[in-house]
């Protein structure tokens, strides 16, 4: 093997691993699907977390989670089948403390994604218009936001959309 081939292999190896994001969670096999989802750290400071879908056909970024006063925290990634369509749900929280305004709370956001006819997961606009998918708990994490776990959320989705 010539020196040029060694250099090419070395640069390819370094490039491959330096551009891949650090996996924070997953990969998780998506129920009723062959694809997997993983949560990766992104190099983008404004949107430091990315949700990546990988499958036999393609790999793509499903969504980016951005800073909202604090760095987003993935509380849960879950799967639910509604009306014979695969859905992925995420529960994300941001800690929010402002002493001057006497704010000490955790803000929550639930996002639901559905698999479209092209086989790509996209934000399900109908379900994400639900005001219940946005909430707050006090700084002690008192559990007052009822969708802070996937069990409660799945039960709600199955009752409302199936």
GROMACS .gro file of N, CA and C in nm:
model
  486
    1UNK      N    1   0.085  -0.117   0.000
    1UNK     CA    2   0.000   0.000   0.000
    1UNK      C    3   0.090   0.124   0.000
    2UNK      N    4   0.058   0.218  -0.086
    2UNK     CA    5   0.140   0.338  -0.094
    2UNK      C    6   0.111   0.432   0.023
    3UNK      N    7   0.200   0.529   0.040
    3UNK     CA    8   0.186   0.627   0.147
    3UNK      C    9   0.056   0.705   0.130
    4UNK      N   10   0.022   0.740   0.005
    4UNK     CA   11  -0.102   0.816  -0.020
    4UNK      C   12  -0.225   0.739   0.028
    5UNK      N   13  -0.226   0.609   0.009
    5UNK     CA   14  -0.339   0.528   0.054
    5UNK      C   15  -0.348   0.527   0.205
    6UNK      N   16  -0.232   0.520   0.273
    6UNK     CA   17  -0.232   0.525   0.419
    6UNK      C   18  -0.285   0.660   0.470
    7UNK      N   19  -0.241   0.766   0.406
    7UNK     CA   20  -0.284   0.900   0.445
    7UNK      C   21  -0.435   0.913   0.423
    8UNK      N   22  -0.484   0.866   0.309
    8UNK     CA   23  -0.627   0.872   0.281
    8UNK      C   24  -0.706   0.794   0.386
    9UNK      N   25  -0.664   0.672   0.418
    9UNK     CA   26  -0.733   0.589   0.517
    9UNK      C   27  -0.733   0.658   0.654
   10UNK      N   28  -0.621   0.716   0.692
   10UNK     CA   29  -0.611   0.784   0.820
   10UNK      C   30  -0.705   0.905   0.825
   11UNK      N   31  -0.706   0.987   0.720
   11UNK     CA   32  -0.792   1.104   0.716
   11UNK      C   33  -0.940   1.064   0.714
   12UNK      N   34  -0.972   0.957   0.642
   12UNK     CA   35  -1.109   0.908   0.638
   12UNK      C   36  -1.153   0.865   0.777
   13UNK      N   37  -1.069   0.790   0.846
   13UNK     CA   38  -1.099   0.740   0.981
   13UNK      C   39  -1.120   0.856   1.077
   14UNK      N   40  -1.030   0.953   1.076
   14UNK     CA   41  -1.040   1.071   1.163
   14UNK      C   42  -1.166   1.151   1.129
   15UNK      N   43  -1.191   1.174   1.002
   15UNK     CA   44  -1.308   1.249   0.959
   15UNK      C   45  -1.437   1.181   0.998
   16UNK      N   46  -1.445   1.052   0.984
   16UNK     CA   47  -1.565   0.977   1.017
   16UNK      C   48  -1.601   0.993   1.164
   17UNK      N   49  -1.505   0.981   1.252
   17UNK     CA   50  -1.533   0.987   1.394
   17UNK      C   51  -1.543   1.129   1.448
   18UNK      N   52  -1.482   1.227   1.384
   18UNK     CA   53  -1.490   1.363   1.435
   18UNK      C   54  -1.621   1.430   1.399
   19UNK      N   55  -1.689   1.385   1.294
   19UNK     CA   56  -1.815   1.446   1.256
   19UNK      C   57  -1.935   1.377   1.316
   20UNK      N   58  -1.920   1.259   1.369
   20UNK     CA   59  -2.030   1.190   1.434
   20UNK      C   60  -2.056   1.252   1.569
   21UNK      N   61  -2.184   1.273   1.605
   21UNK     CA   62  -2.219   1.331   1.734
   21UNK      C   63  -2.204   1.230   1.845
   22UNK      N   64  -2.184   1.280   1.965
   22UNK     CA   65  -2.177   1.195   2.083
   22UNK      C   66  -2.318   1.148   2.117
   23UNK      N   67  -2.336   1.017   2.130
   23UNK     CA   68  -2.467   0.963   2.161
   23UNK      C   69  -2.497   0.986   2.310
   24UNK      N   70  -2.609   1.051   2.338
   24UNK     CA   71  -2.652   1.079   2.474
   24UNK      C   72  -2.745   0.968   2.523
   25UNK      N   73  -2.837   0.925   2.435
   25UNK     CA   74  -2.932   0.817   2.466
   25UNK      C   75  -2.951   0.733   2.342
   26UNK      N   76  -2.980   0.604   2.364
   26UNK     CA   77  -3.010   0.515   2.253
   26UNK      C   78  -2.888   0.446   2.202
   27UNK      N   79  -2.898   0.384   2.089
   27UNK     CA   80  -3.014   0.383   2.000
   27UNK      C   81  -3.126   0.295   2.056
   28UNK      N   82  -3.250   0.336   2.025
   28UNK     CA   83  -3.368   0.261   2.064
   28UNK      C   84  -3.437   0.212   1.937
   29UNK      N   85  -3.472   0.085   1.933
   29UNK     CA   86  -3.548   0.032   1.820
   29UNK      C   87  -3.690   0.084   1.830
   30UNK      N   88  -3.739   0.142   1.722
   30UNK     CA   89  -3.873   0.199   1.720
   30UNK      C   90  -3.973   0.085   1.707
   31UNK      N   91  -4.070   0.080   1.797
   31UNK     CA   92  -4.173  -0.025   1.794
   31UNK      C   93  -4.244  -0.028   1.659
   32UNK      N   94  -4.272  -0.147   1.609
   32UNK     CA   95  -4.342  -0.168   1.481
   32UNK      C   96  -4.267  -0.107   1.363
   33UNK      N   97  -4.134  -0.102   1.371
   33UNK     CA   98  -4.053  -0.040   1.266
   33UNK      C   99  -3.915  -0.106   1.267
   34UNK      N  100  -3.842  -0.091   1.159
   34UNK     CA  101  -3.704  -0.142   1.154
   34UNK      C  102  -3.604  -0.031   1.186
   35UNK      N  103  -3.650   0.094   1.191
   35UNK     CA  104  -3.562   0.208   1.219
   35UNK      C  105  -3.529   0.216   1.368
   36UNK      N  106  -3.424   0.291   1.398
   36UNK     CA  107  -3.386   0.320   1.536
   36UNK      C  108  -3.373   0.471   1.553
   37UNK      N  109  -3.384   0.515   1.676
   37UNK     CA  110  -3.366   0.657   1.708
   37UNK      C  111  -3.258   0.668   1.814
   38UNK      N  112  -3.177   0.772   1.801
   38UNK     CA  113  -3.077   0.801   1.904
   38UNK      C  114  -3.075   0.952   1.927
   39UNK      N  115  -3.037   0.988   2.047
   39UNK     CA  116  -3.025   1.128   2.086
   39UNK      C  117  -2.877   1.160   2.087
   40UNK      N  118  -2.837   1.261   2.010
   40UNK     CA  119  -2.695   1.296   1.998
   40UNK      C  120  -2.670   1.440   2.043
   41UNK      N  121  -2.551   1.459   2.095
   41UNK     CA  122  -2.503   1.594   2.125
   41UNK      C  123  -2.462   1.657   1.993
   42UNK      N  124  -2.503   1.780   1.971
   42UNK     CA  125  -2.472   1.852   1.849
   42UNK      C  126  -2.363   1.955   1.876
   43UNK      N  127  -2.292   1.994   1.774
   43UNK     CA  128  -2.190   2.099   1.788
   43UNK      C  129  -2.253   2.238   1.785
   44UNK      N  130  -2.381   2.247   1.755
   44UNK     CA  131  -2.453   2.374   1.751
   44UNK      C  132  -2.485   2.417   1.894
   45UNK      N  133  -2.427   2.526   1.941
   45UNK     CA  134  -2.447   2.573   2.078
   45UNK      C  135  -2.592   2.616   2.105
   46UNK      N  136  -2.661   2.667   2.004
   46UNK     CA  137  -2.799   2.711   2.021
   46UNK      C  138  -2.897   2.595   2.028
   47UNK      N  139  -2.867   2.489   1.955
   47UNK     CA  140  -2.951   2.368   1.952
   47UNK      C  141  -2.860   2.248   1.976
   48UNK      N  142  -2.824   2.224   2.103
   48UNK     CA  143  -2.719   2.127   2.135
   48UNK      C  144  -2.759   1.979   2.130
   49UNK      N  145  -2.886   1.950   2.103
   49UNK     CA  146  -2.930   1.810   2.100
   49UNK      C  147  -3.003   1.783   1.969
   50UNK      N  148  -2.974   1.667   1.910
   50UNK     CA  149  -3.036   1.629   1.785
   50UNK      C  150  -3.096   1.489   1.798
   51UNK      N  151  -3.213   1.470   1.739
   51UNK     CA  152  -3.278   1.340   1.735
   51UNK      C  153  -3.254   1.281   1.597
   52UNK      N  154  -3.183   1.168   1.593
   52UNK     CA  155  -3.140   1.107   1.467
   52UNK      C  156  -3.214   0.975   1.446
   53UNK      N  157  -3.273   0.959   1.327
   53UNK     CA  158  -3.337   0.834   1.287
   53UNK      C  159  -3.243   0.764   1.191
   54UNK      N  160  -3.221   0.635   1.213
   54UNK     CA  161  -3.136   0.555   1.123
   54UNK      C  162  -3.212   0.428   1.085
   55UNK      N  163  -3.199   0.394   0.959
   55UNK     CA  164  -3.262   0.273   0.910
   55UNK      C  165  -3.186   0.217   0.792
   56UNK      N  166  -3.241   0.114   0.733
   56UNK     CA  167  -3.177   0.050   0.619
   56UNK      C  168  -3.172   0.143   0.499
   57UNK      N  169  -3.274   0.230   0.484
   57UNK     CA  170  -3.283   0.316   0.367
   57UNK      C  171  -3.210   0.449   0.383
   58UNK      N  172  -3.212   0.504   0.505
   58UNK     CA  173  -3.154   0.638   0.523
   58UNK      C  174  -3.129   0.667   0.670
   59UNK      N  175  -3.054   0.774   0.692
   59UNK     CA  176  -3.030   0.828   0.825
   59UNK      C  177  -3.052   0.978   0.815
   60UNK      N  178  -3.131   1.034   0.908
   60UNK     CA  179  -3.162   1.176   0.898
   60UNK      C  180  -3.189   1.234   1.037
   61UNK      N  181  -3.178   1.365   1.044
   61UNK     CA  182  -3.208   1.438   1.167
   61UNK      C  183  -3.360   1.463   1.170
   62UNK      N  184  -3.426   1.406   1.270
   62UNK     CA  185  -3.571   1.424   1.281
   62UNK      C  186  -3.603   1.561   1.342
   63UNK      N  187  -3.520   1.604   1.438
   63UNK     CA  188  -3.546   1.732   1.504
   63UNK      C  189  -3.422   1.777   1.579
   64UNK      N  190  -3.417   1.906   1.610
   64UNK     CA  191  -3.312   1.965   1.692
   64UNK      C  192  -3.378   2.029   1.812
   65UNK      N  193  -3.318   2.010   1.928
   65UNK     CA  194  -3.372   2.068   2.051
   65UNK      C  195  -3.283   2.184   2.093
   66UNK      N  196  -3.344   2.299   2.111
   66UNK     CA  197  -3.269   2.421   2.133
   66UNK      C  198  -3.273   2.467   2.278
   67UNK      N  199  -3.176   2.552   2.311
   67UNK     CA  200  -3.168   2.612   2.444
   67UNK      C  201  -3.289   2.701   2.463
   68UNK      N  202  -3.350   2.690   2.581
   68UNK     CA  203  -3.466   2.772   2.614
   68UNK      C  204  -3.447   2.819   2.758
   69UNK      N  205  -3.350   2.907   2.779
   69UNK     CA  206  -3.313   2.949   2.914
   69UNK      C  207  -3.208   2.855   2.973
   70UNK      N  208  -3.218   2.727   2.943
   70UNK     CA  209  -3.124   2.626   2.989
   70UNK      C  210  -3.112   2.521   2.878
   71UNK      N  211  -3.016   2.433   2.893
   71UNK     CA  212  -2.996   2.326   2.797
   71UNK      C  213  -3.111   2.227   2.809
   72UNK      N  214  -3.166   2.179   2.697
   72UNK     CA  215  -3.277   2.084   2.704
   72UNK      C  216  -3.234   1.951   2.766
   73UNK      N  217  -3.328   1.891   2.839
   73UNK     CA  218  -3.305   1.763   2.903
   73UNK      C  219  -3.409   1.664   2.850
   74UNK      N  220  -3.364   1.558   2.783
   74UNK     CA  221  -3.456   1.457   2.732
   74UNK      C  222  -3.502   1.372   2.849
   75UNK      N  223  -3.629   1.384   2.885
   75UNK     CA  224  -3.684   1.305   2.996
   75UNK      C  225  -3.728   1.168   2.949
   76UNK      N  226  -3.780   1.161   2.826
   76UNK     CA  227  -3.830   1.034   2.776
   76UNK      C  228  -3.840   1.036   2.624
   77UNK      N  229  -3.810   0.921   2.564
   77UNK     CA  230  -3.837   0.894   2.423
   77UNK      C  231  -3.923   0.769   2.426
   78UNK      N  232  -4.040   0.776   2.363
   78UNK     CA  233  -4.131   0.661   2.368
   78UNK      C  234  -4.200   0.643   2.234
   79UNK      N  235  -4.263   0.527   2.220
   79UNK     CA  236  -4.327   0.491   2.094
   79UNK      C  237  -4.471   0.453   2.120
   80UNK      N  238  -4.558   0.493   2.029
   80UNK     CA  239  -4.700   0.459   2.040
   80UNK      C  240  -4.757   0.448   1.898
   81UNK      N  241  -4.848   0.356   1.881
   81UNK     CA  242  -4.913   0.336   1.752
   81UNK      C  243  -5.056   0.389   1.765
   82UNK      N  244  -5.088   0.490   1.682
   82UNK     CA  245  -5.220   0.552   1.686
   82UNK      C  246  -5.283   0.541   1.548
   83UNK      N  247  -5.401   0.480   1.543
   83UNK     CA  248  -5.473   0.460   1.415
   83UNK      C  249  -5.381   0.397   1.310
   84UNK      N  250  -5.309   0.294   1.351
   84UNK     CA  251  -5.219   0.216   1.265
   84UNK      C  252  -5.104   0.297   1.206
   85UNK      N  253  -5.067   0.406   1.270
   85UNK     CA  254  -4.952   0.487   1.228
   85UNK      C  255  -4.853   0.493   1.343
   86UNK      N  256  -4.725   0.469   1.312
   86UNK     CA  257  -4.620   0.478   1.414
   86UNK      C  258  -4.597   0.622   1.455
   87UNK      N  259  -4.582   0.641   1.585
   87UNK     CA  260  -4.551   0.772   1.641
   87UNK      C  261  -4.434   0.759   1.739
   88UNK      N  262  -4.356   0.864   1.745
   88UNK     CA  263  -4.250   0.877   1.845
   88UNK      C  264  -4.285   0.999   1.929
   89UNK      N  265  -4.269   0.987   2.058
   89UNK     CA  266  -4.294   1.100   2.146
   89UNK      C  267  -4.169   1.133   2.225
   90UNK      N  268  -4.151   1.260   2.254
   90UNK     CA  269  -4.042   1.301   2.342
   90UNK      C  270  -4.098   1.393   2.450
   91UNK      N  271  -4.042   1.379   2.568
   91UNK     CA  272  -4.071   1.470   2.677
   91UNK      C  273  -3.939   1.539   2.708
   92UNK      N  274  -3.938   1.672   2.694
   92UNK     CA  275  -3.817   1.751   2.713
   92UNK      C  276  -3.845   1.853   2.823
   93UNK      N  277  -3.744   1.877   2.906
   93UNK     CA  278  -3.760   1.979   3.010
   93UNK      C  279  -3.641   2.074   3.007
   94UNK      N  280  -3.667   2.193   3.061
   94UNK     CA  281  -3.564   2.296   3.077
   94UNK      C  282  -3.580   2.352   3.218
   95UNK      N  283  -3.471   2.359   3.292
   95UNK     CA  284  -3.476   2.419   3.425
   95UNK      C  285  -3.471   2.570   3.408
   96UNK      N  286  -3.551   2.642   3.483
   96UNK     CA  287  -3.565   2.785   3.466
   96UNK      C  288  -3.559   2.852   3.604
   97UNK      N  289  -3.451   2.924   3.632
   97UNK     CA  290  -3.437   2.992   3.761
   97UNK      C  291  -3.396   3.137   3.738
   98UNK      N  292  -3.478   3.229   3.791
   98UNK     CA  293  -3.451   3.372   3.787
   98UNK      C  294  -3.484   3.427   3.925
   99UNK      N  295  -3.380   3.447   4.006
   99UNK     CA  296  -3.403   3.493   4.143
   99UNK      C  297  -3.471   3.628   4.150
  100UNK      N  298  -3.434   3.720   4.062
  100UNK     CA  299  -3.491   3.854   4.066
  100UNK      C  300  -3.642   3.852   4.043
  101UNK      N  301  -3.689   3.756   3.963
  101UNK     CA  302  -3.832   3.747   3.935
  101UNK      C  303  -3.898   3.635   4.015
  102UNK      N  304  -3.825   3.576   4.108
  102UNK     CA  305  -3.876   3.469   4.194
  102UNK      C  306  -3.930   3.351   4.113
  103UNK      N  307  -3.856   3.313   4.008
  103UNK     CA  308  -3.893   3.199   3.924
  103UNK      C  309  -3.797   3.085   3.954
  104UNK      N  310  -3.851   2.973   3.990
  104UNK     CA  311  -3.773   2.850   4.013
  104UNK      C  312  -3.863   2.736   3.969
  105UNK      N  313  -3.847   2.694   3.843
  105UNK     CA  314  -3.939   2.596   3.787
  105UNK      C  315  -3.872   2.512   3.679
  106UNK      N  316  -3.939   2.406   3.644
  106UNK     CA  317  -3.900   2.323   3.531
  106UNK      C  318  -4.010   2.332   3.427
  107UNK      N  319  -3.974   2.372   3.306
  107UNK     CA  320  -4.069   2.383   3.196
  107UNK      C  321  -4.064   2.255   3.114
  108UNK      N  322  -4.180   2.207   3.071
  108UNK     CA  323  -4.191   2.082   2.994
  108UNK      C  324  -4.251   2.107   2.858
  109UNK      N  325  -4.208   2.026   2.762
  109UNK     CA  326  -4.268   2.026   2.630
  109UNK      C  327  -4.272   1.883   2.579
  110UNK      N  328  -4.389   1.843   2.534
  110UNK     CA  329  -4.407   1.712   2.471
  110UNK      C  330  -4.415   1.737   2.322
  111UNK      N  331  -4.343   1.657   2.244
  111UNK     CA  332  -4.352   1.664   2.098
  111UNK      C  333  -4.381   1.526   2.045
  112UNK      N  334  -4.477   1.519   1.952
  112UNK     CA  335  -4.517   1.392   1.890
  112UNK      C  336  -4.480   1.399   1.742
  113UNK      N  337  -4.415   1.293   1.695
  113UNK     CA  338  -4.375   1.280   1.555
  113UNK      C  339  -4.448   1.159   1.496
  114UNK      N  340  -4.485   1.167   1.369
  114UNK     CA  341  -4.550   1.053   1.305
  114UNK      C  342  -4.474   1.015   1.178
  115UNK      N  343  -4.488   0.888   1.141
  115UNK     CA  344  -4.424   0.841   1.019
  115UNK      C  345  -4.517   0.872   0.902
  116UNK      N  346  -4.467   0.951   0.807
  116UNK     CA  347  -4.551   0.989   0.693
  116UNK      C  348  -4.547   0.882   0.583
  117UNK      N  349  -4.618   0.908   0.476
  117UNK     CA  350  -4.628   0.809   0.367
  117UNK      C  351  -4.495   0.784   0.297
  118UNK      N  352  -4.401   0.877   0.309
  118UNK     CA  353  -4.269   0.858   0.250
  118UNK      C  354  -4.176   0.779   0.342
  119UNK      N  355  -4.226   0.744   0.461
  119UNK     CA  356  -4.146   0.667   0.555
  119UNK      C  357  -4.054   0.750   0.642
  120UNK      N  358  -4.082   0.880   0.652
  120UNK     CA  359  -3.999   0.972   0.729
  120UNK      C  360  -4.080   1.021   0.849
  121UNK      N  361  -4.016   1.029   0.965
  121UNK     CA  362  -4.082   1.081   1.084
  121UNK      C  363  -4.079   1.234   1.082
  122UNK      N  364  -4.197   1.294   1.098
  122UNK     CA  365  -4.213   1.439   1.097
  122UNK      C  366  -4.299   1.480   1.215
  123UNK      N  367  -4.295   1.608   1.252
  123UNK     CA  368  -4.378   1.657   1.361
  123UNK      C  369  -4.525   1.640   1.323
  124UNK      N  370  -4.603   1.584   1.414
  124UNK     CA  371  -4.746   1.566   1.395
  124UNK      C  372  -4.815   1.694   1.442
  125UNK      N  373  -4.844   1.782   1.347
  125UNK     CA  374  -4.898   1.915   1.379
  125UNK      C  375  -5.031   1.908   1.453
  126UNK      N  376  -5.116   1.814   1.416
  126UNK     CA  377  -5.247   1.801   1.482
  126UNK      C  378  -5.230   1.776   1.632
  127UNK      N  379  -5.146   1.683   1.666
  127UNK     CA  380  -5.131   1.647   1.808
  127UNK      C  381  -5.050   1.751   1.885
  128UNK      N  382  -4.958   1.818   1.821
  128UNK     CA  383  -4.874   1.914   1.891
  128UNK      C  384  -4.943   2.048   1.917
  129UNK      N  385  -5.065   2.065   1.868
  129UNK     CA  386  -5.142   2.185   1.900
  129UNK      C  387  -5.212   2.173   2.035
  130UNK      N  388  -5.196   2.061   2.102
  130UNK     CA  389  -5.260   2.035   2.231
  130UNK      C  390  -5.192   2.119   2.340
  131UNK      N  391  -5.265   2.208   2.403
  131UNK     CA  392  -5.210   2.295   2.508
  131UNK      C  393  -5.157   2.216   2.627
  132UNK      N  394  -5.208   2.094   2.648
  132UNK     CA  395  -5.161   2.011   2.759
  132UNK      C  396  -5.017   1.963   2.740
  133UNK      N  397  -4.963   1.978   2.621
  133UNK     CA  398  -4.826   1.932   2.594
  133UNK      C  399  -4.720   2.032   2.639
  134UNK      N  400  -4.761   2.138   2.703
  134UNK     CA  401  -4.670   2.239   2.755
  134UNK      C  402  -4.708   2.263   2.901
  135UNK      N  403  -4.611   2.255   2.992
  135UNK     CA  404  -4.644   2.271   3.132
  135UNK      C  405  -4.525   2.306   3.217
  136UNK      N  406  -4.551   2.324   3.346
  136UNK     CA  407  -4.450   2.369   3.440
  136UNK      C  408  -4.467   2.296   3.573
  137UNK      N  409  -4.354   2.271   3.639
  137UNK     CA  410  -4.352   2.224   3.778
  137UNK      C  411  -4.268   2.322   3.856
  138UNK      N  412  -4.295   2.331   3.986
  138UNK     CA  413  -4.211   2.421   4.066
  138UNK      C  414  -4.071   2.363   4.078
  139UNK      N  415  -3.979   2.440   4.129
  139UNK     CA  416  -3.838   2.403   4.135
  139UNK      C  417  -3.807   2.277   4.212
  140UNK      N  418  -3.899   2.233   4.296
  140UNK     CA  419  -3.875   2.111   4.374
  140UNK      C  420  -3.905   1.985   4.293
  141UNK      N  421  -3.960   2.002   4.171
  141UNK     CA  422  -3.997   1.885   4.090
  141UNK      C  423  -4.112   1.810   4.154
  142UNK      N  424  -4.214   1.884   4.193
  142UNK     CA  425  -4.324   1.827   4.271
  142UNK      C  426  -4.415   1.731   4.195
  143UNK      N  427  -4.394   1.714   4.065
  143UNK     CA  428  -4.477   1.622   3.988
  143UNK      C  429  -4.612   1.678   3.949
  144UNK      N  430  -4.629   1.809   3.959
  144UNK     CA  431  -4.758   1.870   3.929
  144UNK      C  432  -4.791   1.871   3.779
  145UNK      N  433  -4.691   1.865   3.692
  145UNK     CA  434  -4.719   1.856   3.548
  145UNK      C  435  -4.749   1.710   3.517
  146UNK      N  436  -4.872   1.685   3.471
  146UNK     CA  437  -4.917   1.545   3.462
  146UNK      C  438  -4.854   1.465   3.349
  147UNK      N  439  -4.789   1.529   3.251
  147UNK     CA  440  -4.726   1.454   3.143
  147UNK      C  441  -4.574   1.455   3.156
  148UNK      N  442  -4.524   1.444   3.279
  148UNK     CA  443  -4.379   1.440   3.299
  148UNK      C  444  -4.323   1.298   3.287
  149UNK      N  445  -4.410   1.202   3.246
  149UNK     CA  446  -4.363   1.065   3.221
  149UNK      C  447  -4.442   1.005   3.105
  150UNK      N  448  -4.383   0.905   3.040
  150UNK     CA  449  -4.443   0.850   2.919
  150UNK      C  450  -4.569   0.768   2.947
  151UNK      N  451  -4.581   0.708   3.063
  151UNK     CA  452  -4.700   0.627   3.093
  151UNK      C  453  -4.828   0.711   3.087
  152UNK      N  454  -4.826   0.825   3.154
  152UNK     CA  455  -4.943   0.913   3.155
  152UNK      C  456  -4.971   0.965   3.015
  153UNK      N  457  -4.868   0.996   2.942
  153UNK     CA  458  -4.884   1.051   2.807
  153UNK      C  459  -4.940   0.948   2.710
  154UNK      N  460  -4.889   0.826   2.715
  154UNK     CA  461  -4.940   0.720   2.627
  154UNK      C  462  -5.088   0.695   2.654
  155UNK      N  463  -5.126   0.691   2.779
  155UNK     CA  464  -5.266   0.668   2.816
  155UNK      C  465  -5.354   0.780   2.759
  156UNK      N  466  -5.309   0.903   2.770
  156UNK     CA  467  -5.383   1.016   2.716
  156UNK      C  468  -5.396   1.006   2.564
  157UNK      N  469  -5.285   0.978   2.495
  157UNK     CA  470  -5.286   0.969   2.349
  157UNK      C  471  -5.377   0.856   2.300
  158UNK      N  472  -5.367   0.741   2.365
  158UNK     CA  473  -5.449   0.625   2.325
  158UNK      C  474  -5.598   0.656   2.344
  159UNK      N  475  -5.633   0.724   2.451
  159UNK     CA  476  -5.772   0.760   2.478
  159UNK      C  477  -5.826   0.865   2.382
  160UNK      N  478  -5.743   0.959   2.344
  160UNK     CA  479  -5.788   1.071   2.261
  160UNK      C  480  -5.781   1.041   2.110
  161UNK      N  481  -5.680   0.965   2.067
  161UNK     CA  482  -5.655   0.952   1.922
  161UNK      C  483  -5.675   0.812   1.866
  162UNK      N  484  -5.713   0.716   1.945
  162UNK     CA  485  -5.735   0.580   1.890
  162UNK      C  486  -5.880   0.547   1.882
   0.00000   0.00000   0.00000
